Amino acid sequence: MKLVLLQKSGKYIKTGIFLLSLLLCRSYAQAQVSVEATIDSLQILIGEQAKIKLEVSMDANSNFQLPLFHDTIITGVEIIDVAKPDTQQLNDKKRWLVTQEYTVTSFDSALYYLPPFQVKVDNESYHSKALALKVYSVPVDTLHPDQFFGPKDIREIPIRWEDVASMVYAFIIMIVLGILVAFLIIRYVDNKPIIKIIKIEPKLPPHQVAMKKIEEIKADKKIQREDPKLYYTELTDALRVYIKDRFGFNAMEMTSSEIIERLLNEKDQKSISDLKLLFETSDLVKFAKHHPMMNENDMNLVNAIDFINQTKVEEEPNAKKGPTEIKVEEKRSKQGRIILLCCIISAGIGVVVALYVAIRRIIDLFF
């Protein structure tokens, strides 16, 4: 009998220990979560605001849900703003401290009882302490009504130049840039060529050009002594250029005999005979390796000068030609079109900015 009683007693003791363990675990778990609500002002006037701070401390690995309110906490206490929750990590990131702030107000004077805030942590509900809020009406001194004044009359404030200066300048800049944009767009669309004006100095008469070249040949004594072929080539080339410009036929592409034959129709036999001797000597030097004497070179040079003097056409002494302007048309390059397009875009942005400044100033002044 005693054995049966001992067995039953042991069974009851184990059951009691198990239930006590559950209670202790639940108490410990609850001790790990704390919910605290505070209010910064217990008394406010109608329309004033108060802030309620809700703080929840829990383990870092817990899931939680803060209370959700729509417009009011209770009837008469309205929620104006709900701040974003602030989470802080404590104890080497093992715990969280979550803070939620609510801004409330009321428009009815009364003493309001704010029920505990309910927070769920790992699907368990935890509550804060209840709060109270006293709302007072604004006191009105009815014994002295003279202290209250009605609304003031509307006063017209004169507009000063400082008020409209930025607007006026913005409009002026917008108009100038708008005209510039229109001009650049027209230039970009029509793609007309750019016209350049080049000044060209008047051309010297043929005999002066020939004499200038012959003087250069005459001054270079080294060519006469060391390179007679180059000497006669330059001399005959100067004469060929003169004949081409003076008589109008292409002596540069003709042989010596063809030039002489063509000149026989233009001038007398004596002047042509001296020139014929010069060309014959030149042909011998260039093709037959003939080596003329120095006096022969000088004589041919004199014959060239005499031929030019006998056939030149003198200009009127008072005639003086000024520089001639020639218009040269060039197609607009791809780079030029890109630069023009960039200018259009930049000026267009300037127009938009100026328009924005002007409209903004008008709104500030009259609206």
Coordinates of C-alpha atoms in Angstrom, one line a residue:
M1 CA 0.0 0.0 0.0
K2 CA 2.8 2.3 0.9
L3 CA 4.5 1.5 -2.4
V4 CA 1.4 2.5 -4.4
L5 CA 1.1 5.8 -2.5
L6 CA 4.8 6.5 -3.2
Q7 CA 4.4 5.8 -6.9
K8 CA 1.3 8.1 -7.1
S9 CA 3.1 10.9 -5.1
G10 CA 6.1 10.7 -7.5
K11 CA 3.8 11.0 -10.4
Y12 CA 2.2 14.1 -9.0
I13 CA 5.5 15.6 -8.2
K14 CA 6.8 15.1 -11.8
T15 CA 3.6 16.7 -13.1
G16 CA 4.0 19.7 -10.8
I17 CA 7.6 20.1 -11.8
F18 CA 6.6 20.0 -15.5
L19 CA 3.9 22.7 -15.0
L20 CA 6.2 24.8 -13.0
S21 CA 8.8 24.6 -15.7
L22 CA 6.3 25.8 -18.3
L23 CA 5.3 28.8 -16.1
L24 CA 8.9 29.7 -15.6
C25 CA 9.7 29.5 -19.3
R26 CA 6.7 31.6 -20.2
S27 CA 7.7 34.2 -17.5
Y28 CA 11.3 34.2 -18.9
A29 CA 10.1 34.6 -22.4
Q30 CA 7.8 37.5 -21.4
A31 CA 10.8 39.0 -19.5
Q32 CA 12.7 39.0 -22.8
V33 CA 10.1 41.4 -24.4
S34 CA 9.2 44.8 -22.9
V35 CA 6.7 47.3 -24.3
E36 CA 6.6 50.9 -23.0
A37 CA 4.5 53.8 -24.1
T38 CA 5.1 57.4 -23.0
I39 CA 3.5 60.8 -23.9
D40 CA 5.4 64.1 -23.9
S41 CA 2.5 66.2 -22.6
L42 CA -0.4 65.1 -20.4
Q43 CA -2.3 68.3 -20.9
I44 CA -2.8 70.3 -24.2
L45 CA -5.1 72.9 -25.5
I46 CA -7.6 72.3 -28.3
G47 CA -5.7 71.9 -31.6
E48 CA -2.3 71.5 -29.9
Q49 CA -0.2 68.4 -30.6
A50 CA 1.3 65.7 -28.4
K51 CA 3.7 63.0 -29.2
I52 CA 3.3 59.4 -28.0
K53 CA 6.5 57.2 -28.1
L54 CA 6.2 53.4 -28.2
E55 CA 9.4 51.5 -27.4
V56 CA 9.6 47.7 -27.8
S57 CA 12.7 45.7 -26.6
M58 CA 13.1 42.1 -27.9
D59 CA 15.5 39.5 -29.1
A60 CA 17.2 40.2 -32.5
N61 CA 15.7 37.1 -34.2
S62 CA 12.1 37.9 -33.2
N63 CA 9.3 38.8 -35.6
F64 CA 7.2 41.7 -34.4
Q65 CA 4.1 43.7 -35.5
L66 CA 3.4 47.2 -34.2
P67 CA -0.1 48.5 -33.7
L68 CA -1.8 49.9 -36.7
F69 CA -4.1 53.0 -36.4
H70 CA -6.1 54.6 -39.2
D71 CA -7.2 58.1 -38.2
T72 CA -7.8 57.9 -34.4
I73 CA -6.5 56.1 -31.4
I74 CA -9.9 56.5 -29.7
T75 CA -12.8 58.7 -30.5
G76 CA -11.7 62.3 -30.0
V77 CA -8.0 61.7 -30.3
E78 CA -6.9 62.0 -33.9
I79 CA -3.6 60.8 -35.3
I80 CA -1.8 63.5 -37.4
D81 CA 1.4 61.7 -38.3
V82 CA 3.0 58.3 -37.8
A83 CA 6.8 58.4 -37.9
K84 CA 8.9 55.7 -39.5
P85 CA 10.0 53.0 -37.0
D86 CA 13.5 53.4 -35.7
T87 CA 15.4 50.2 -34.9
Q88 CA 18.6 50.1 -32.7
Q89 CA 20.8 47.1 -32.1
L90 CA 21.9 46.4 -28.5
N91 CA 24.1 43.9 -26.7
D92 CA 26.3 43.1 -29.6
K93 CA 23.4 42.9 -32.0
K94 CA 21.6 40.3 -29.8
R95 CA 18.6 42.6 -29.1
W96 CA 16.5 45.1 -30.9
L97 CA 15.0 48.4 -29.6
V98 CA 12.2 49.5 -31.9
T99 CA 10.8 53.0 -31.4
Q100 CA 7.6 54.2 -33.0
E101 CA 6.3 57.8 -32.6
Y102 CA 2.7 59.0 -33.1
T103 CA 1.7 62.7 -33.3
V104 CA -1.9 63.2 -32.0
T105 CA -4.3 66.1 -31.4
S106 CA -7.8 66.7 -30.2
F107 CA -10.5 69.3 -30.9
D108 CA -12.8 68.4 -28.1
S109 CA -12.0 69.3 -24.5
A110 CA -12.2 66.2 -22.3
L111 CA -10.0 63.7 -20.3
Y112 CA -9.2 60.9 -22.7
Y113 CA -8.2 57.4 -21.6
L114 CA -5.7 55.9 -24.1
P115 CA -5.8 52.1 -23.8
P116 CA -2.6 50.0 -23.7
F117 CA -0.8 49.6 -27.0
Q118 CA -0.7 46.0 -28.3
V119 CA 2.4 44.6 -29.9
K120 CA 2.8 41.1 -31.3
V121 CA 6.2 39.4 -31.0
D122 CA 6.5 35.9 -32.4
N123 CA 2.7 35.8 -32.5
E124 CA 2.5 36.6 -28.8
S125 CA 0.7 39.7 -27.7
Y126 CA 2.3 42.2 -25.3
H127 CA 0.8 45.4 -24.0
S128 CA 2.1 48.7 -22.7
K129 CA 0.6 50.7 -19.8
A130 CA -2.5 52.8 -20.4
L131 CA -2.0 56.6 -20.9
A132 CA -4.2 59.6 -20.3
L133 CA -4.5 62.9 -22.1
K134 CA -6.3 66.0 -20.8
V135 CA -7.5 68.5 -23.5
Y136 CA -8.5 72.0 -22.4
S137 CA -10.5 74.5 -24.3
V138 CA -9.0 78.0 -25.0
P139 CA -10.1 80.4 -22.3
V140 CA -12.0 83.4 -23.6
D141 CA -12.3 86.7 -21.6
T142 CA -15.9 87.7 -22.2
L143 CA -15.6 90.6 -19.7
H144 CA -13.3 92.5 -22.0
P145 CA -14.5 92.1 -25.6
D146 CA -12.6 95.2 -26.7
Q147 CA -9.4 93.2 -26.7
F148 CA -10.5 91.4 -29.8
F149 CA -10.2 93.0 -33.2
G150 CA -11.9 92.0 -36.5
P151 CA -10.0 91.2 -39.6
K152 CA -7.9 93.9 -41.2
D153 CA -8.7 95.5 -44.5
I154 CA -6.8 94.3 -47.6
R155 CA -3.9 96.7 -48.3
E156 CA -2.6 97.2 -51.8
I157 CA 1.2 96.9 -51.8
P158 CA 2.9 98.9 -54.6
I159 CA 5.1 97.0 -57.0
R160 CA 8.7 98.1 -57.0
W161 CA 11.3 97.7 -59.8
E162 CA 13.2 95.3 -57.6
D163 CA 10.2 93.0 -57.6
V164 CA 9.9 92.8 -61.4
A165 CA 13.5 93.4 -62.5
S166 CA 14.3 89.6 -62.7
M167 CA 11.1 89.0 -64.6
V168 CA 11.8 91.8 -67.1
Y169 CA 15.4 90.6 -67.7
A170 CA 14.2 87.1 -68.1
F171 CA 11.7 88.1 -70.8
I172 CA 14.4 90.2 -72.6
I173 CA 16.8 87.3 -72.6
M174 CA 14.1 84.9 -73.7
I175 CA 13.2 87.1 -76.7
V176 CA 16.8 87.6 -77.8
L177 CA 17.6 83.9 -77.5
G178 CA 14.3 83.1 -79.3
I179 CA 15.3 85.2 -82.2
L180 CA 18.7 83.6 -82.2
V181 CA 17.2 80.1 -82.2
A182 CA 14.9 81.0 -85.1
F183 CA 17.8 82.4 -87.1
L184 CA 20.0 79.3 -86.4
I185 CA 17.2 76.9 -87.3
I186 CA 16.6 78.6 -90.6
R187 CA 20.3 78.5 -91.3
Y188 CA 20.4 74.8 -90.4
V189 CA 17.4 73.9 -92.5
D190 CA 18.2 75.7 -95.7
N191 CA 21.8 74.5 -95.5
K192 CA 23.0 77.4 -97.7
P193 CA 26.7 77.4 -98.5
I194 CA 29.0 79.7 -96.6
I195 CA 30.3 82.6 -98.8
K196 CA 33.8 83.7 -98.4
I197 CA 35.3 86.9 -100.0
I198 CA 38.9 86.5 -101.1
K199 CA 41.0 89.6 -102.1
I200 CA 43.3 89.0 -105.1
E201 CA 46.1 91.5 -105.9
P202 CA 46.1 92.7 -109.6
K203 CA 48.2 90.5 -111.9
L204 CA 51.4 92.1 -113.4
P205 CA 51.5 92.6 -117.2
P206 CA 53.2 89.7 -119.1
H207 CA 56.3 91.7 -120.0
Q208 CA 56.9 92.7 -116.4
V209 CA 56.6 89.1 -115.2
A210 CA 59.1 88.0 -117.9
M211 CA 61.6 90.8 -117.2
K212 CA 61.5 90.0 -113.5
K213 CA 62.3 86.4 -114.2
I214 CA 65.1 87.3 -116.6
E215 CA 66.6 89.6 -114.0
E216 CA 66.7 86.7 -111.6
I217 CA 68.4 84.5 -114.2
K218 CA 70.9 87.2 -115.1
A219 CA 71.8 87.7 -111.4
D220 CA 72.7 84.0 -111.0
K221 CA 76.1 83.8 -112.6
K222 CA 76.7 80.3 -111.2
I223 CA 74.0 78.8 -113.5
Q224 CA 75.6 80.3 -116.6
R225 CA 79.0 78.9 -115.8
E226 CA 78.2 75.4 -114.3
D227 CA 74.8 74.4 -115.7
P228 CA 74.0 75.9 -119.1
K229 CA 71.2 73.4 -119.6
L230 CA 69.3 74.8 -116.6
Y231 CA 70.2 78.3 -117.7
Y232 CA 68.6 77.9 -121.1
T233 CA 65.6 76.0 -119.7
E234 CA 64.7 78.8 -117.3
L235 CA 65.3 81.4 -120.0
T236 CA 63.1 79.7 -122.6
D237 CA 60.4 78.9 -120.0
A238 CA 60.3 82.6 -119.1
L239 CA 59.9 83.5 -122.9
R240 CA 57.2 80.7 -123.4
V241 CA 55.1 82.1 -120.5
Y242 CA 55.4 85.6 -121.9
I243 CA 54.4 84.5 -125.4
K244 CA 51.4 82.5 -124.0
D245 CA 50.2 85.6 -122.0
R246 CA 51.1 88.2 -124.7
F247 CA 50.0 86.4 -127.9
G248 CA 47.3 84.1 -126.6
F249 CA 48.5 80.7 -127.7
N250 CA 49.9 77.9 -125.6
A251 CA 53.6 78.1 -126.2
M252 CA 54.3 75.9 -123.2
E253 CA 53.1 72.8 -125.1
M254 CA 54.7 73.7 -128.5
T255 CA 58.2 73.0 -129.9
S256 CA 60.6 75.8 -130.7
S257 CA 59.9 75.6 -134.5
E258 CA 56.1 75.8 -133.9
I259 CA 56.5 78.8 -131.7
I260 CA 58.7 80.6 -134.4
E261 CA 56.3 79.7 -137.1
R262 CA 53.3 81.0 -135.1
L263 CA 55.2 84.3 -134.3
L264 CA 56.0 84.9 -138.0
N265 CA 52.4 85.7 -138.5
E266 CA 52.5 88.3 -135.7
K267 CA 55.8 90.3 -136.0
D268 CA 58.5 91.3 -138.4
Q269 CA 61.3 88.9 -139.6
K270 CA 64.2 90.7 -137.7
S271 CA 62.8 90.4 -134.2
I272 CA 61.8 86.7 -134.8
S273 CA 65.2 85.8 -136.2
D274 CA 67.0 86.8 -133.0
L275 CA 64.5 84.7 -131.0
K276 CA 64.9 81.8 -133.4
L277 CA 68.7 81.8 -132.8
L278 CA 68.0 81.8 -129.0
F279 CA 65.7 78.7 -129.3
E280 CA 68.1 76.9 -131.6
T281 CA 71.0 77.4 -129.1
S282 CA 68.7 76.2 -126.3
D283 CA 67.8 73.0 -128.2
L284 CA 71.5 72.3 -128.9
V285 CA 72.3 72.7 -125.2
K286 CA 69.4 70.6 -123.9
F287 CA 69.5 67.8 -126.6
A288 CA 73.0 67.9 -128.1
K289 CA 75.1 68.7 -125.0
H290 CA 76.4 71.9 -126.6
H291 CA 78.5 74.1 -124.4
P292 CA 78.1 77.8 -125.5
M293 CA 80.6 80.5 -124.6
M294 CA 79.8 83.1 -121.9
N295 CA 79.4 85.8 -124.5
E296 CA 77.0 83.7 -126.4
N297 CA 74.9 83.3 -123.3
D298 CA 74.9 87.0 -122.7
M299 CA 73.9 87.7 -126.3
N300 CA 70.9 85.3 -126.1
L301 CA 69.9 87.0 -122.8
V302 CA 70.0 90.3 -124.6
N303 CA 68.0 88.9 -127.5
A304 CA 65.3 87.7 -125.1
I305 CA 65.1 91.2 -123.5
D306 CA 65.0 92.9 -126.9
F307 CA 62.2 90.6 -128.0
I308 CA 60.1 91.4 -125.0
N309 CA 60.7 95.1 -125.3
Q310 CA 59.7 95.1 -129.0
T311 CA 56.5 93.1 -128.5
K312 CA 55.3 94.3 -125.1
V313 CA 52.0 96.2 -124.7
E314 CA 52.4 99.2 -122.5
E315 CA 49.6 100.1 -120.1
E316 CA 48.4 103.6 -119.5
P317 CA 50.6 105.2 -116.8
N318 CA 47.6 106.5 -114.8
A319 CA 45.8 103.2 -114.9
K320 CA 46.0 101.5 -111.5
K321 CA 44.1 98.4 -110.7
G322 CA 43.0 97.8 -107.1
P323 CA 42.6 94.4 -105.5
T324 CA 39.7 92.3 -106.9
E325 CA 37.2 90.7 -104.6
I326 CA 36.1 87.2 -105.7
K327 CA 33.2 85.4 -104.0
V328 CA 34.0 81.7 -103.4
E329 CA 31.2 79.4 -102.3
E330 CA 32.0 76.5 -100.1
K331 CA 29.6 73.8 -98.9
R332 CA 28.9 73.7 -95.2
S333 CA 31.0 70.8 -93.6
K334 CA 29.6 68.1 -91.3
Q335 CA 31.5 69.6 -88.4
G336 CA 29.9 73.0 -89.1
R337 CA 26.4 71.5 -89.0
I338 CA 27.2 69.8 -85.7
I339 CA 28.4 73.1 -84.2
L340 CA 25.3 74.9 -85.5
L341 CA 23.0 72.2 -84.0
C342 CA 24.8 72.5 -80.6
C343 CA 24.3 76.2 -80.7
I344 CA 20.6 75.7 -81.4
I345 CA 20.2 73.3 -78.5
S346 CA 22.2 75.6 -76.1
A347 CA 20.1 78.7 -77.1
G348 CA 16.9 76.6 -76.8
I349 CA 17.8 75.6 -73.2
G350 CA 18.4 79.2 -72.4
V351 CA 15.0 80.2 -73.7
V352 CA 13.3 77.5 -71.6
V353 CA 15.2 78.6 -68.4
A354 CA 14.4 82.3 -69.0
L355 CA 10.7 81.4 -69.6
Y356 CA 10.6 79.4 -66.3
V357 CA 12.2 82.2 -64.3
A358 CA 9.7 84.7 -65.8
I359 CA 6.7 82.6 -65.1
R360 CA 7.9 81.7 -61.6
R361 CA 8.3 85.4 -60.8
I362 CA 4.8 86.2 -62.1
I363 CA 3.3 83.5 -59.9
D364 CA 5.2 84.8 -56.9
L365 CA 4.0 88.3 -57.5
F366 CA 0.4 87.9 -58.4
F367 CA -0.7 84.5 -57.1

